[in-house]
Amino acid sequence: MTKNEIKIWKYLLDNRLATAEEVSKATKISLKVIHHVMKSIGTPKHVIEKEIKENRLALLKEAIELTGGDRAKDYGDAVANHKHIAKIFNAITGHNLTARDMALIHTCTKLSRGQTSPTKRDHYVDRMAYAGIEYECVMSEEK
């Protein structure tokens, strides 16, 4: 493998959906060479996009299973649990936060942790789950 090919491959590993023009600009290698190398890779863009979508769907499925499965068994109904958390928090602090506010605080925790360890899957799964719980809390407050 040539130095240029290695350079192109390294760039494409970090930027899998990059166009030939983007690769050329970033690596300062001619489009002709870029096209030749990209053609030899044999992984079309739609396959990569499908893989990305499947990863997102797997995260969502995991969030659903956690909030409707093990965690629901361990902690009970998510809305009731967040209402209880809000009561405890409010008693300690004198604030008047809602169950929805608690879901948002949990989301903030996951956002913060994601800054420290952005490749940890758990942060993304939990954020998805808290978004669903937040929605449930909003709907229960509407009643």
mmCIF file of C-alpha atoms in Angstrom:
data_model
loop_
_atom_site.group_PDB
_atom_site.id
_atom_site.type_symbol
_atom_site.label_atom_id
_atom_site.label_comp_id
_atom_site.label_asym_id
_atom_site.label_seq_id
_atom_site.Cartn_x
_atom_site.Cartn_y
_atom_site.Cartn_z
ATOM 1 C CA MET A 1 0.000 0.000 0.000
ATOM 2 C CA THR A 2 1.351 3.422 -0.939
ATOM 3 C CA LYS A 3 1.723 6.365 1.451
ATOM 4 C CA ASN A 4 -1.141 8.135 -0.316
ATOM 5 C CA GLU A 5 -3.414 5.113 0.013
ATOM 6 C CA ILE A 6 -2.631 4.869 3.723
ATOM 7 C CA LYS A 7 -3.371 8.570 4.135
ATOM 8 C CA ILE A 8 -6.699 8.188 2.309
ATOM 9 C CA TRP A 9 -7.705 5.095 4.274
ATOM 10 C CA LYS A 10 -6.877 6.761 7.592
ATOM 11 C CA TYR A 11 -9.002 9.764 6.669
ATOM 12 C CA LEU A 12 -11.891 7.580 5.527
ATOM 13 C CA LEU A 13 -11.801 5.513 8.704
ATOM 14 C CA ASP A 14 -12.459 8.674 10.718
ATOM 15 C CA ASN A 15 -14.812 10.225 8.134
ATOM 16 C CA ARG A 16 -16.634 7.278 6.597
ATOM 17 C CA LEU A 17 -19.174 9.316 4.651
ATOM 18 C CA ALA A 18 -16.677 11.819 3.250
ATOM 19 C CA THR A 19 -16.897 12.652 -0.439
ATOM 20 C CA ALA A 20 -13.904 12.304 -2.723
ATOM 21 C CA GLU A 21 -13.653 16.096 -2.793
ATOM 22 C CA GLU A 22 -13.556 16.268 1.014
ATOM 23 C CA VAL A 23 -10.890 13.563 1.163
ATOM 24 C CA SER A 24 -8.840 15.324 -1.510
ATOM 25 C CA LYS A 25 -9.041 18.656 0.287
ATOM 26 C CA ALA A 26 -8.113 17.130 3.663
ATOM 27 C CA THR A 27 -5.285 14.919 2.402
ATOM 28 C CA LYS A 28 -4.055 17.127 -0.470
ATOM 29 C CA ILE A 29 -4.133 14.120 -2.794
ATOM 30 C CA SER A 30 -5.506 14.353 -6.332
ATOM 31 C CA LEU A 31 -9.129 13.436 -7.026
ATOM 32 C CA LYS A 32 -8.014 10.831 -9.555
ATOM 33 C CA VAL A 33 -6.070 8.913 -6.894
ATOM 34 C CA ILE A 34 -8.876 9.393 -4.363
ATOM 35 C CA HIS A 35 -11.490 8.010 -6.776
ATOM 36 C CA HIS A 36 -9.292 4.998 -7.546
ATOM 37 C CA VAL A 37 -8.765 4.174 -3.865
ATOM 38 C CA MET A 38 -12.403 4.789 -2.901
ATOM 39 C CA LYS A 39 -13.569 2.571 -5.762
ATOM 40 C CA SER A 40 -11.334 -0.250 -4.484
ATOM 41 C CA ILE A 41 -12.809 -0.039 -0.969
ATOM 42 C CA GLY A 42 -16.063 -1.592 -2.095
ATOM 43 C CA THR A 43 -18.208 -0.174 0.735
ATOM 44 C CA PRO A 44 -20.920 1.960 -0.828
ATOM 45 C CA LYS A 45 -22.285 4.958 1.033
ATOM 46 C CA HIS A 46 -25.747 3.427 1.457
ATOM 47 C CA VAL A 47 -24.280 0.422 3.318
ATOM 48 C CA ILE A 48 -22.524 2.739 5.779
ATOM 49 C CA GLU A 49 -25.672 4.848 6.198
ATOM 50 C CA LYS A 50 -27.692 1.685 6.823
ATOM 51 C CA GLU A 51 -25.177 0.619 9.486
ATOM 52 C CA ILE A 52 -25.453 4.030 11.181
ATOM 53 C CA LYS A 53 -29.261 3.807 11.143
ATOM 54 C CA GLU A 54 -29.159 0.266 12.529
ATOM 55 C CA ASN A 55 -26.916 1.463 15.373
ATOM 56 C CA ARG A 56 -29.391 4.246 16.194
ATOM 57 C CA LEU A 57 -32.299 1.807 16.127
ATOM 58 C CA ALA A 58 -30.373 -0.602 18.369
ATOM 59 C CA LEU A 59 -29.845 2.215 20.896
ATOM 60 C CA LEU A 60 -33.545 3.079 20.821
ATOM 61 C CA LYS A 61 -34.504 -0.570 21.236
ATOM 62 C CA GLU A 62 -32.172 -0.873 24.223
ATOM 63 C CA ALA A 63 -33.706 2.261 25.797
ATOM 64 C CA ILE A 64 -37.176 0.791 25.319
ATOM 65 C CA GLU A 65 -36.161 -2.523 26.856
ATOM 66 C CA LEU A 66 -34.549 -0.820 29.855
ATOM 67 C CA THR A 67 -37.434 1.507 30.669
ATOM 68 C CA GLY A 68 -40.077 -1.118 30.008
ATOM 69 C CA GLY A 69 -38.141 -4.070 31.371
ATOM 70 C CA ASP A 70 -35.477 -4.376 34.058
ATOM 71 C CA ARG A 71 -35.579 -0.786 35.268
ATOM 72 C CA ALA A 72 -39.361 -0.775 35.370
ATOM 73 C CA LYS A 73 -39.205 -3.922 37.515
ATOM 74 C CA ASP A 74 -36.512 -2.446 39.760
ATOM 75 C CA TYR A 75 -37.892 1.083 40.177
ATOM 76 C CA GLY A 76 -41.572 0.881 39.286
ATOM 77 C CA ASP A 77 -43.467 3.222 36.979
ATOM 78 C CA ALA A 78 -41.097 5.863 35.569
ATOM 79 C CA VAL A 79 -43.489 8.795 36.044
ATOM 80 C CA ALA A 80 -44.320 7.807 39.630
ATOM 81 C CA ASN A 81 -40.615 7.348 40.325
ATOM 82 C CA HIS A 82 -39.741 10.789 38.960
ATOM 83 C CA LYS A 83 -42.582 12.380 40.938
ATOM 84 C CA HIS A 84 -41.133 10.762 44.045
ATOM 85 C CA ILE A 85 -37.622 12.006 43.180
ATOM 86 C CA ALA A 86 -39.052 15.531 42.723
ATOM 87 C CA LYS A 87 -40.769 15.403 46.150
ATOM 88 C CA ILE A 88 -37.519 14.364 47.837
ATOM 89 C CA PHE A 89 -35.497 17.003 45.957
ATOM 90 C CA ASN A 90 -38.054 19.702 46.751
ATOM 91 C CA ALA A 91 -38.151 18.745 50.446
ATOM 92 C CA ILE A 92 -34.359 19.007 50.660
ATOM 93 C CA THR A 93 -33.923 22.203 48.610
ATOM 94 C CA GLY A 94 -37.197 24.074 49.041
ATOM 95 C CA HIS A 95 -37.649 24.179 45.260
ATOM 96 C CA ASN A 96 -40.792 23.251 43.379
ATOM 97 C CA LEU A 97 -39.507 21.045 40.577
ATOM 98 C CA THR A 98 -41.695 18.554 38.716
ATOM 99 C CA ALA A 99 -41.201 14.989 37.582
ATOM 100 C CA ARG A 100 -40.425 16.390 34.117
ATOM 101 C CA ASP A 101 -37.739 18.605 35.645
ATOM 102 C CA MET A 102 -36.164 15.517 37.222
ATOM 103 C CA ALA A 103 -36.077 13.742 33.840
ATOM 104 C CA LEU A 104 -34.389 16.836 32.386
ATOM 105 C CA ILE A 105 -31.837 16.858 35.217
ATOM 106 C CA HIS A 106 -31.060 13.202 34.516
ATOM 107 C CA THR A 107 -30.660 14.089 30.828
ATOM 108 C CA CYS A 108 -28.235 16.866 31.802
ATOM 109 C CA THR A 109 -26.240 14.371 33.845
ATOM 110 C CA LYS A 110 -25.926 12.120 30.806
ATOM 111 C CA LEU A 111 -24.974 15.083 28.580
ATOM 112 C CA SER A 112 -22.241 16.034 31.040
ATOM 113 C CA ARG A 113 -20.925 12.489 31.300
ATOM 114 C CA GLY A 114 -20.964 12.260 27.507
ATOM 115 C CA GLN A 115 -18.481 15.120 27.357
ATOM 116 C CA THR A 116 -16.049 13.116 29.482
ATOM 117 C CA SER A 117 -16.587 9.745 27.799
ATOM 118 C CA PRO A 118 -18.288 10.313 24.420
ATOM 119 C CA THR A 119 -17.922 6.723 23.219
ATOM 120 C CA LYS A 120 -19.783 5.193 26.167
ATOM 121 C CA ARG A 121 -22.968 3.721 24.769
ATOM 122 C CA ASP A 122 -24.844 3.957 28.076
ATOM 123 C CA HIS A 123 -24.984 7.773 27.910
ATOM 124 C CA TYR A 124 -26.862 7.684 24.602
ATOM 125 C CA VAL A 125 -29.232 4.901 25.622
ATOM 126 C CA ASP A 126 -30.093 6.649 28.878
ATOM 127 C CA ARG A 127 -30.634 10.013 27.159
ATOM 128 C CA MET A 128 -33.093 8.363 24.804
ATOM 129 C CA ALA A 129 -34.846 6.727 27.732
ATOM 130 C CA TYR A 130 -35.030 9.999 29.684
ATOM 131 C CA ALA A 131 -36.521 11.760 26.646
ATOM 132 C CA GLY A 132 -39.320 9.187 26.669
ATOM 133 C CA ILE A 133 -39.769 9.499 30.424
ATOM 134 C CA GLU A 134 -39.848 13.291 30.144
ATOM 135 C CA TYR A 135 -42.632 13.008 27.568
ATOM 136 C CA GLU A 136 -44.592 10.646 29.820
ATOM 137 C CA CYS A 137 -44.189 13.102 32.716
ATOM 138 C CA VAL A 138 -45.454 15.987 30.557
ATOM 139 C CA MET A 139 -48.459 13.954 29.484
ATOM 140 C CA SER A 140 -49.253 12.967 33.077
ATOM 141 C CA GLU A 141 -49.054 16.633 34.141
ATOM 142 C CA GLU A 142 -51.583 17.528 31.413
ATOM 143 C CA LYS A 143 -54.240 15.311 32.988
#
